[in-house]
PDB file of C-alpha atoms (C1' of nucleotides) in Angstrom:
ATOM      1  CA  MET A   1      -9.525  -9.909   4.476  1.00  0.00           C
ATOM      2  CA  ILE A   2     -10.202  -6.090   5.764  1.00  0.00           C
ATOM      3  CA  GLU A   3      -9.064  -3.720   2.935  1.00  0.00           C
ATOM      4  CA  ALA A   4      -5.744  -3.509   5.090  1.00  0.00           C
ATOM      5  CA  ASP A   5      -4.402  -5.514   3.560  1.00  0.00           C
ATOM      6  CA  LEU A   6      -6.343  -4.540   0.745  1.00  0.00           C
ATOM      7  CA  PHE A   7      -4.560  -1.919   0.455  1.00  0.00           C
ATOM      8  CA  ARG A   8      -0.906  -3.106   0.749  1.00  0.00           C
ATOM      9  CA  VAL A   9      -1.443  -5.528  -1.564  1.00  0.00           C
ATOM     10  CA  LEU A  10      -2.018  -2.892  -3.811  1.00  0.00           C
ATOM     11  CA  ALA A  11       0.117  -1.101  -3.607  1.00  0.00           C
ATOM     12  CA  ASP A  12       2.650  -2.839  -5.414  1.00  0.00           C
ATOM     13  CA  PRO A  13       2.145  -1.605  -9.231  1.00  0.00           C
ATOM     14  CA  THR A  14       3.869  -4.884 -10.548  1.00  0.00           C
ATOM     15  CA  ARG A  15       1.181  -6.668  -8.214  1.00  0.00           C
ATOM     16  CA  ARG A  16      -1.836  -4.467  -9.510  1.00  0.00           C
ATOM     17  CA  ALA A  17      -0.496  -5.238 -13.199  1.00  0.00           C
ATOM     18  CA  VAL A  18      -1.166  -9.560 -12.537  1.00  0.00           C
ATOM     19  CA  PHE A  19      -3.701  -8.420 -11.571  1.00  0.00           C
ATOM     20  CA  GLU A  20      -5.552  -6.481 -13.741  1.00  0.00           C
ATOM     21  CA  ARG A  21      -4.577  -8.768 -16.306  1.00  0.00           C
ATOM     22  CA  LEU A  22      -5.902 -11.925 -14.763  1.00  0.00           C
ATOM     23  CA  VAL A  23      -9.461  -9.695 -15.214  1.00  0.00           C
ATOM     24  CA  GLY A  24     -12.055 -11.261 -17.235  1.00  0.00           C
ATOM     25  CA  ARG A  25      -8.491 -13.738 -18.410  1.00  0.00           C
ATOM     26  CA  GLU A  26      -7.562 -17.014 -16.529  1.00  0.00           C
ATOM     27  CA  MET A  27      -3.950 -17.169 -17.331  1.00  0.00           C
ATOM     28  CA  SER A  28      -1.057 -19.879 -17.074  1.00  0.00           C
ATOM     29  CA  VAL A  29       1.722 -19.055 -14.493  1.00  0.00           C
ATOM     30  CA  SER A  30       4.050 -19.508 -17.474  1.00  0.00           C
ATOM     31  CA  GLU A  31       1.327 -17.224 -19.521  1.00  0.00           C
ATOM     32  CA  LEU A  32       1.553 -14.413 -16.901  1.00  0.00           C
ATOM     33  CA  LYS A  33       4.989 -14.878 -17.182  1.00  0.00           C
ATOM     34  CA  ALA A  34       5.425 -13.707 -20.358  1.00  0.00           C
ATOM     35  CA  GLY A  35       4.474 -10.360 -19.837  1.00  0.00           C
ATOM     36  CA  PHE A  36       6.360  -8.965 -17.200  1.00  0.00           C
ATOM     37  CA  GLU A  37      10.219  -9.527 -16.345  1.00  0.00           C
ATOM     38  CA  ILE A  38       9.830 -10.328 -13.817  1.00  0.00           C
ATOM     39  CA  SER A  39      11.553 -14.098 -12.817  1.00  0.00           C
ATOM     40  CA  GLN A  40       8.590 -17.002 -11.765  1.00  0.00           C
ATOM     41  CA  PRO A  41       8.974 -16.940  -9.022  1.00  0.00           C
ATOM     42  CA  ALA A  42       8.399 -13.327  -8.338  1.00  0.00           C
ATOM     43  CA  VAL A  43       5.437 -13.614 -10.791  1.00  0.00           C
ATOM     44  CA  SER A  44       4.520 -16.732  -8.162  1.00  0.00           C
ATOM     45  CA  GLN A  45       4.999 -15.052  -5.434  1.00  0.00           C
ATOM     46  CA  HIS A  46       2.575 -11.705  -6.033  1.00  0.00           C
ATOM     47  CA  LEU A  47       0.435 -14.346  -6.990  1.00  0.00           C
ATOM     48  CA  ALA A  48       0.601 -15.564  -3.386  1.00  0.00           C
ATOM     49  CA  ALA A  49       0.046 -12.544  -1.893  1.00  0.00           C
ATOM     50  CA  LEU A  50      -3.001 -11.532  -4.192  1.00  0.00           C
ATOM     51  CA  ARG A  51      -4.666 -15.066  -3.114  1.00  0.00           C
ATOM     52  CA  ALA A  52      -4.565 -14.293   0.577  1.00  0.00           C
ATOM     53  CA  ALA A  53      -5.770 -11.352  -0.617  1.00  0.00           C
ATOM     54  CA  GLY A  54      -8.563 -13.397  -1.544  1.00  0.00           C
ATOM     55  CA  LEU A  55      -7.888 -11.051  -5.129  1.00  0.00           C
ATOM     56  CA  VAL A  56      -7.380 -14.538  -7.246  1.00  0.00           C
ATOM     57  CA  ARG A  57      -8.136 -18.058  -7.448  1.00  0.00           C
ATOM     58  CA  GLU A  58      -6.665 -20.369  -8.112  1.00  0.00           C
ATOM     59  CA  ARG A  59      -7.490 -23.897  -9.852  1.00  0.00           C
ATOM     60  CA  ARG A  60      -5.219 -26.932 -10.462  1.00  0.00           C
ATOM     61  CA  GLU A  61      -4.978 -29.098 -13.598  1.00  0.00           C
ATOM     62  CA  GLY A  62      -1.520 -31.175 -13.876  1.00  0.00           C
ATOM     63  CA  ARG A  63       0.334 -29.073 -13.885  1.00  0.00           C
ATOM     64  CA  PHE A  64      -1.020 -26.330 -14.666  1.00  0.00           C
ATOM     65  CA  ALA A  65      -2.369 -23.182 -11.870  1.00  0.00           C
ATOM     66  CA  TYR A  66      -4.270 -21.424 -14.295  1.00  0.00           C
ATOM     67  CA  TYR A  67      -4.876 -18.109 -11.941  1.00  0.00           C
ATOM     68  CA  SER A  68      -8.508 -15.335 -12.776  1.00  0.00           C
ATOM     69  CA  ALA A  69      -9.277 -12.612 -10.030  1.00  0.00           C
ATOM     70  CA  ASP A  70     -12.432 -11.966  -7.869  1.00  0.00           C
ATOM     71  CA  PRO A  71     -13.140  -7.800  -8.631  1.00  0.00           C
ATOM     72  CA  GLN A  72     -15.329  -8.830  -5.707  1.00  0.00           C
ATOM     73  CA  ALA A  73     -12.594  -9.032  -3.316  1.00  0.00           C
ATOM     74  CA  LEU A  74     -12.349  -5.045  -4.132  1.00  0.00           C
ATOM     75  CA  THR A  75     -15.984  -4.817  -2.356  1.00  0.00           C
ATOM     76  CA  PRO A  76     -14.060  -4.277   1.398  1.00  0.00           C
ATOM     77  CA  LEU A  77     -12.020  -1.668  -0.461  1.00  0.00           C
ATOM     78  CA  VAL A  78     -15.205   0.223  -2.519  1.00  0.00           C
ATOM     79  CA  ASP A  79     -16.875   0.213   1.626  1.00  0.00           C
ATOM     80  CA  TRP A  80     -13.921   2.279   2.452  1.00  0.00           C
ATOM     81  CA  VAL A  81     -13.891   4.913  -0.090  1.00  0.00           C
ATOM     82  CA  ASP A  82     -17.703   5.466   0.412  1.00  0.00           C
ATOM     83  CA  ARG A  83     -17.517   5.647   4.177  1.00  0.00           C
ATOM     84  CA  TYR A  84     -15.062   9.081   2.989  1.00  0.00           C
ATOM     85  CA  ARG A  85     -16.294   9.897  -0.667  1.00  0.00           C
ATOM     86  CA  THR A  86     -18.616  12.838   0.071  1.00  0.00           C
ATOM     87  CA  PHE A  87     -19.288  14.427  -3.449  1.00  0.00           C
ATOM     88  CA  TRP A  88     -22.214  12.672  -4.337  1.00  0.00           C
ATOM     89  CA  PRO A  89     -23.763  14.115  -7.460  1.00  0.00           C
ATOM     90  CA  GLU A  90     -20.594  13.356  -9.365  1.00  0.00           C
ATOM     91  CA  ARG A  91     -20.275  10.230  -8.270  1.00  0.00           C
ATOM     92  CA  ILE A  92     -23.412   9.055  -9.806  1.00  0.00           C
ATOM     93  CA  GLU A  93     -22.799  11.152 -12.682  1.00  0.00           C
ATOM     94  CA  ARG A  94     -20.051   9.014 -12.928  1.00  0.00           C
ATOM     95  CA  LEU A  95     -21.665   5.966 -12.403  1.00  0.00           C
ATOM     96  CA  LYS A  96     -24.243   6.609 -14.820  1.00  0.00           C
ATOM     97  CA  ASP A  97     -21.842   7.281 -17.462  1.00  0.00           C
ATOM     98  CA  VAL A  98     -19.995   3.727 -16.905  1.00  0.00           C
ATOM     99  CA  LEU A  99     -23.463   2.119 -16.745  1.00  0.00           C
ATOM    100  CA  LYS A 100     -24.459   3.719 -20.544  1.00  0.00           C
ATOM    101  CA  ARG A 101     -20.844   3.293 -21.689  1.00  0.00           C
ATOM    102  CA  MET A 102     -22.124  -1.188 -20.456  1.00  0.00           C
ATOM    103  CA  ASP A 103     -25.229  -0.405 -22.848  1.00  0.00           C
ATOM    104  CA  ARG A 104     -22.969  -0.379 -25.664  1.00  0.00           C
TER     105      ARG A 104
ATOM    106  CA  MET B   1      -1.130  12.262  -8.552  1.00  0.00           C
ATOM    107  CA  ILE B   2      -2.314   8.446  -9.399  1.00  0.00           C
ATOM    108  CA  GLU B   3      -3.732   6.013  -8.007  1.00  0.00           C
ATOM    109  CA  ALA B   4      -0.560   3.882  -7.338  1.00  0.00           C
ATOM    110  CA  ASP B   5       0.389   6.538  -4.644  1.00  0.00           C
ATOM    111  CA  LEU B   6      -2.341   6.268  -3.582  1.00  0.00           C
ATOM    112  CA  PHE B   7      -2.692   2.608  -2.853  1.00  0.00           C
ATOM    113  CA  ARG B   8       0.940   3.335  -1.269  1.00  0.00           C
ATOM    114  CA  VAL B   9       0.030   6.042   1.222  1.00  0.00           C
ATOM    115  CA  LEU B  10      -3.368   4.339   2.518  1.00  0.00           C
ATOM    116  CA  ALA B  11      -1.673   1.403   2.740  1.00  0.00           C
ATOM    117  CA  ASP B  12      -0.746   2.387   6.648  1.00  0.00           C
ATOM    118  CA  PRO B  13      -2.948   1.279   9.044  1.00  0.00           C
ATOM    119  CA  THR B  14      -1.799   4.552  10.892  1.00  0.00           C
ATOM    120  CA  ARG B  15      -1.744   6.772   7.807  1.00  0.00           C
ATOM    121  CA  ARG B  16      -5.519   5.269   7.138  1.00  0.00           C
ATOM    122  CA  ALA B  17      -6.320   6.908  10.962  1.00  0.00           C
ATOM    123  CA  VAL B  18      -5.441  10.378  10.554  1.00  0.00           C
ATOM    124  CA  PHE B  19      -6.650  10.695   7.428  1.00  0.00           C
ATOM    125  CA  GLU B  20     -10.814   9.116   8.965  1.00  0.00           C
ATOM    126  CA  ARG B  21     -10.176  11.454  11.986  1.00  0.00           C
ATOM    127  CA  LEU B  22      -9.716  14.656   9.045  1.00  0.00           C
ATOM    128  CA  VAL B  23     -12.632  13.445   7.388  1.00  0.00           C
ATOM    129  CA  GLY B  24     -15.712  16.935   8.075  1.00  0.00           C
ATOM    130  CA  ARG B  25     -13.683  17.734  10.264  1.00  0.00           C
ATOM    131  CA  GLU B  26     -10.057  20.591  10.262  1.00  0.00           C
ATOM    132  CA  MET B  27      -7.861  19.512  13.011  1.00  0.00           C
ATOM    133  CA  SER B  28      -4.212  21.276  14.523  1.00  0.00           C
ATOM    134  CA  VAL B  29      -1.332  19.009  14.085  1.00  0.00           C
ATOM    135  CA  SER B  30      -1.565  18.487  18.257  1.00  0.00           C
ATOM    136  CA  GLU B  31      -4.626  17.826  18.594  1.00  0.00           C
ATOM    137  CA  LEU B  32      -4.216  15.355  15.669  1.00  0.00           C
ATOM    138  CA  LYS B  33      -1.652  13.762  17.584  1.00  0.00           C
ATOM    139  CA  ALA B  34      -3.660  13.857  20.814  1.00  0.00           C
ATOM    140  CA  GLY B  35      -5.071  10.317  19.322  1.00  0.00           C
ATOM    141  CA  PHE B  36      -2.398   9.030  18.410  1.00  0.00           C
ATOM    142  CA  GLU B  37       0.144   6.742  20.091  1.00  0.00           C
ATOM    143  CA  ILE B  38       3.141   7.554  18.871  1.00  0.00           C
ATOM    144  CA  SER B  39       5.280  11.126  18.198  1.00  0.00           C
ATOM    145  CA  GLN B  40       5.083  14.398  17.340  1.00  0.00           C
ATOM    146  CA  PRO B  41       7.305  14.069  13.801  1.00  0.00           C
ATOM    147  CA  ALA B  42       5.862  10.768  13.397  1.00  0.00           C
ATOM    148  CA  VAL B  43       1.894  12.527  13.158  1.00  0.00           C
ATOM    149  CA  SER B  44       3.751  15.158  10.831  1.00  0.00           C
ATOM    150  CA  GLN B  45       5.318  12.863   8.637  1.00  0.00           C
ATOM    151  CA  HIS B  46       2.381  11.143   8.333  1.00  0.00           C
ATOM    152  CA  LEU B  47       0.584  14.291   6.938  1.00  0.00           C
ATOM    153  CA  ALA B  48       3.284  15.411   4.647  1.00  0.00           C
ATOM    154  CA  ALA B  49       2.853  11.809   2.774  1.00  0.00           C
ATOM    155  CA  LEU B  50      -0.702  12.429   3.247  1.00  0.00           C
ATOM    156  CA  ARG B  51      -0.398  15.554   1.757  1.00  0.00           C
ATOM    157  CA  ALA B  52       2.047  14.387  -1.413  1.00  0.00           C
ATOM    158  CA  ALA B  53      -1.354  12.549  -2.217  1.00  0.00           C
ATOM    159  CA  GLY B  54      -3.614  15.266  -2.289  1.00  0.00           C
ATOM    160  CA  LEU B  55      -5.643  13.801   0.058  1.00  0.00           C
ATOM    161  CA  VAL B  56      -5.222  16.440   2.875  1.00  0.00           C
ATOM    162  CA  ARG B  57      -5.221  20.457   2.657  1.00  0.00           C
ATOM    163  CA  GLU B  58      -2.831  22.830   4.860  1.00  0.00           C
ATOM    164  CA  ARG B  59      -3.739  26.160   6.422  1.00  0.00           C
ATOM    165  CA  ARG B  60      -1.043  28.057   8.447  1.00  0.00           C
ATOM    166  CA  GLU B  61      -2.444  30.033  11.288  1.00  0.00           C
ATOM    167  CA  GLY B  62       0.338  31.180  12.912  1.00  0.00           C
ATOM    168  CA  ARG B  63       1.982  28.493  14.652  1.00  0.00           C
ATOM    169  CA  PHE B  64      -0.764  26.062  14.186  1.00  0.00           C
ATOM    170  CA  ALA B  65      -1.061  24.626  11.198  1.00  0.00           C
ATOM    171  CA  TYR B  66      -5.040  23.154  10.639  1.00  0.00           C
ATOM    172  CA  TYR B  67      -5.535  20.305   8.531  1.00  0.00           C
ATOM    173  CA  SER B  68      -8.239  19.201   7.036  1.00  0.00           C
ATOM    174  CA  ALA B  69      -9.144  16.135   4.858  1.00  0.00           C
ATOM    175  CA  ASP B  70      -9.551  16.474   0.763  1.00  0.00           C
ATOM    176  CA  PRO B  71     -12.434  12.825  -0.079  1.00  0.00           C
ATOM    177  CA  GLN B  72     -12.268  14.398  -3.694  1.00  0.00           C
ATOM    178  CA  ALA B  73      -8.603  12.637  -4.146  1.00  0.00           C
ATOM    179  CA  LEU B  74      -9.969   9.628  -3.639  1.00  0.00           C
ATOM    180  CA  THR B  75     -11.705  10.163  -7.236  1.00  0.00           C
ATOM    181  CA  PRO B  76      -8.845   8.348  -9.155  1.00  0.00           C
ATOM    182  CA  LEU B  77      -8.765   5.726  -6.330  1.00  0.00           C
ATOM    183  CA  VAL B  78     -12.305   5.087  -7.444  1.00  0.00           C
ATOM    184  CA  ASP B  79     -11.659   5.076 -11.208  1.00  0.00           C
ATOM    185  CA  TRP B  80      -9.057   2.055 -10.679  1.00  0.00           C
ATOM    186  CA  VAL B  81     -11.867   0.155  -9.036  1.00  0.00           C
ATOM    187  CA  ASP B  82     -14.604   1.482 -11.242  1.00  0.00           C
ATOM    188  CA  ARG B  83     -12.220  -0.039 -14.227  1.00  0.00           C
ATOM    189  CA  TYR B  84     -12.169  -4.375 -12.724  1.00  0.00           C
ATOM    190  CA  ARG B  85     -15.628  -3.715 -10.824  1.00  0.00           C
ATOM    191  CA  THR B  86     -17.355  -6.181 -12.312  1.00  0.00           C
ATOM    192  CA  PHE B  87     -20.820  -7.490 -10.807  1.00  0.00           C
ATOM    193  CA  TRP B  88     -23.168  -4.362 -10.981  1.00  0.00           C
ATOM    194  CA  PRO B  89     -26.551  -5.499  -9.894  1.00  0.00           C
ATOM    195  CA  GLU B  90     -25.068  -5.252  -6.126  1.00  0.00           C
ATOM    196  CA  ARG B  91     -22.664  -2.281  -6.501  1.00  0.00           C
ATOM    197  CA  ILE B  92     -25.906  -0.556  -7.427  1.00  0.00           C
ATOM    198  CA  GLU B  93     -28.027  -2.494  -4.792  1.00  0.00           C
ATOM    199  CA  ARG B  94     -25.716  -0.894  -2.777  1.00  0.00           C
ATOM    200  CA  LEU B  95     -25.845   2.937  -4.276  1.00  0.00           C
ATOM    201  CA  LYS B  96     -29.394   2.553  -3.318  1.00  0.00           C
ATOM    202  CA  ASP B  97     -29.677   1.922  -0.233  1.00  0.00           C
ATOM    203  CA  VAL B  98     -27.150   4.303   0.017  1.00  0.00           C
ATOM    204  CA  LEU B  99     -29.084   7.497  -1.289  1.00  0.00           C
ATOM    205  CA  LYS B 100     -31.987   6.098   1.248  1.00  0.00           C
ATOM    206  CA  ARG B 101     -29.739   6.710   4.351  1.00  0.00           C
ATOM    207  CA  MET B 102     -28.805  10.339   2.681  1.00  0.00           C
ATOM    208  CA  ASP B 103     -33.085  10.980   2.239  1.00  0.00           C
ATOM    209  CA  ARG B 104     -33.486  10.754   5.634  1.00  0.00           C
TER     210      ARG B 104
ATOM    211  C1'  DG C   1      12.808 -45.656 -13.258  1.00  0.00           C
ATOM    212  C1'  DA C   2      15.126 -41.179 -15.675  1.00  0.00           C
ATOM    213  C1'  DC C   3      14.538 -36.798 -17.768  1.00  0.00           C
ATOM    214  C1'  DT C   4      11.936 -32.695 -18.420  1.00  0.00           C
ATOM    215  C1'  DC C   5       8.284 -29.139 -17.503  1.00  0.00           C
ATOM    216  C1'  DG C   6       4.995 -26.053 -14.988  1.00  0.00           C
ATOM    217  C1'  DC C   7       5.031 -24.343 -10.241  1.00  0.00           C
ATOM    218  C1'  DA C   8       5.591 -23.432  -5.333  1.00  0.00           C
ATOM    219  C1'  DT C   9       9.635 -22.222  -1.480  1.00  0.00           C
ATOM    220  C1'  DA C  10      14.076 -21.021   0.461  1.00  0.00           C
ATOM    221  C1'  DA C  11      17.480 -18.118   1.298  1.00  0.00           C
ATOM    222  C1'  DG C  12      19.921 -14.441   1.002  1.00  0.00           C
ATOM    223  C1'  DC C  13      20.065  -9.573  -0.069  1.00  0.00           C
ATOM    224  C1'  DA C  14      19.489  -4.048  -2.047  1.00  0.00           C
ATOM    225  C1'  DC C  15      16.106  -0.335  -0.902  1.00  0.00           C
ATOM    226  C1'  DG C  16      12.111   1.111   1.363  1.00  0.00           C
ATOM    227  C1'  DT C  17       9.325   3.129   5.428  1.00  0.00           C
ATOM    228  C1'  DG C  18       7.839   3.596   9.908  1.00  0.00           C
ATOM    229  C1'  DC C  19       9.428   4.293  14.018  1.00  0.00           C
ATOM    230  C1'  DT C  20      12.212   7.297  16.812  1.00  0.00           C
ATOM    231  C1'  DT C  21      15.248  11.344  19.544  1.00  0.00           C
ATOM    232  C1'  DA C  22      17.501  15.892  18.697  1.00  0.00           C
ATOM    233  C1'  DT C  23      17.528  19.743  16.373  1.00  0.00           C
ATOM    234  C1'  DG C  24      15.265  23.730  13.153  1.00  0.00           C
ATOM    235  C1'  DT C  25      12.944  27.456  12.397  1.00  0.00           C
ATOM    236  C1'  DA C  26       8.246  30.787  13.060  1.00  0.00           C
ATOM    237  C1'  DT C  27       5.022  32.656  16.528  1.00  0.00           C
ATOM    238  C1'  DC C  28       3.280  34.078  20.564  1.00  0.00           C
ATOM    239  C1'  DG C  29       3.402  36.453  25.363  1.00  0.00           C
ATOM    240  C1'  DC C  30       5.903  38.344  28.428  1.00  0.00           C
TER     241       DC C  30
ATOM    242  C1'  DG D   1      14.818  41.236  23.431  1.00  0.00           C
ATOM    243  C1'  DC D   2      13.771  35.957  25.659  1.00  0.00           C
ATOM    244  C1'  DG D   3      11.329  31.591  26.581  1.00  0.00           C
ATOM    245  C1'  DA D   4       8.090  28.206  25.387  1.00  0.00           C
ATOM    246  C1'  DT D   5       4.871  27.091  21.987  1.00  0.00           C
ATOM    247  C1'  DA D   6       3.805  24.587  17.718  1.00  0.00           C
ATOM    248  C1'  DC D   7       5.931  22.243  13.583  1.00  0.00           C
ATOM    249  C1'  DA D   8       9.386  20.482  10.256  1.00  0.00           C
ATOM    250  C1'  DT D   9      12.894  18.762   8.860  1.00  0.00           C
ATOM    251  C1'  DA D  10      17.053  15.409  10.098  1.00  0.00           C
ATOM    252  C1'  DA D  11      19.439  11.078  10.706  1.00  0.00           C
ATOM    253  C1'  DG D  12      19.521   6.615  12.855  1.00  0.00           C
ATOM    254  C1'  DC D  13      17.691   2.346  13.219  1.00  0.00           C
ATOM    255  C1'  DA D  14      14.492  -1.988  12.781  1.00  0.00           C
ATOM    256  C1'  DC D  15      11.245  -4.174   9.806  1.00  0.00           C
ATOM    257  C1'  DG D  16       8.970  -5.111   5.940  1.00  0.00           C
ATOM    258  C1'  DT D  17       9.128  -5.524   1.345  1.00  0.00           C
ATOM    259  C1'  DG D  18      10.990  -6.930  -3.539  1.00  0.00           C
ATOM    260  C1'  DC D  19      13.935  -9.103  -5.843  1.00  0.00           C
ATOM    261  C1'  DT D  20      17.124 -12.346  -7.155  1.00  0.00           C
ATOM    262  C1'  DT D  21      19.437 -18.161  -7.632  1.00  0.00           C
ATOM    263  C1'  DA D  22      18.788 -21.825  -6.345  1.00  0.00           C
ATOM    264  C1'  DT D  23      16.026 -26.184  -4.751  1.00  0.00           C
ATOM    265  C1'  DG D  24      12.103 -29.917  -3.584  1.00  0.00           C
ATOM    266  C1'  DC D  25       8.180 -31.382  -5.984  1.00  0.00           C
ATOM    267  C1'  DG D  26       4.193 -33.811  -8.150  1.00  0.00           C
ATOM    268  C1'  DA D  27       2.922 -34.306 -12.724  1.00  0.00           C
ATOM    269  C1'  DG D  28       3.467 -35.768 -17.164  1.00  0.00           C
ATOM    270  C1'  DT D  29       6.509 -38.200 -21.019  1.00  0.00           C
ATOM    271  C1'  DC D  30       9.352 -41.748 -22.845  1.00  0.00           C
TER     272       DC D  30
END
DNA sequence: GACTCGCATAAGCACGTGCTTATGTATCGC
DNA sequence: GCGATACATAAGCACGTGCTTATGCGAGTC
């Protein structure tokens, strides 16, 4: 998966929200659907797109399909941004902030 | 400009290529057009979209319009990714590599 | 087996998007 | 002023996208 498709898949706000809800917490489709005001097929379609981009994993268990986010799939996106993000001092300051927050 | 529009604007490959060409080097529209096999209006339309997202700046000089990229506009995108990119060890290793390359 | 349940897929539709050609609007050279 | 140049904007079109409802399909329940 190249960054081209990542940008496209993440461009839709609903799909991005679906991804965000799946970060750190595995959810079944119906549980996930509860958070949105769209139909179940719409949720499944977003999940299929996210899955094609490698952004979510699927785990089948009986009738249920459990999905979880794979943030590592964002790496190509980070790589692309890194190529064009100058202003490294600010960047490093930002990173320090994040690390500081993680220490707490 | 929020990350929503950044993703959408960067989702188009041609538009992303336009942005990439303008990083570090200011160019006029016609000079920019020379690198693509699309019409001049198409280039102008991409530039307008990039400008609305704050990704490029415009400088008028007589008949000419010079455009240049503003990579700092990518910050909201980086912020968004930072919220969901776990796997910090790898991330820091990557950053170290970049810094090492910058020292040379 | 018959009926749910959880989810995926199909088909259709409204709307967005990226391109084209045509045209408008300054600015320059003469 | 007049034509050419550089670019932007308008209008139209083909295609993509995200949604809906309808349907399919395997897994569970009885």
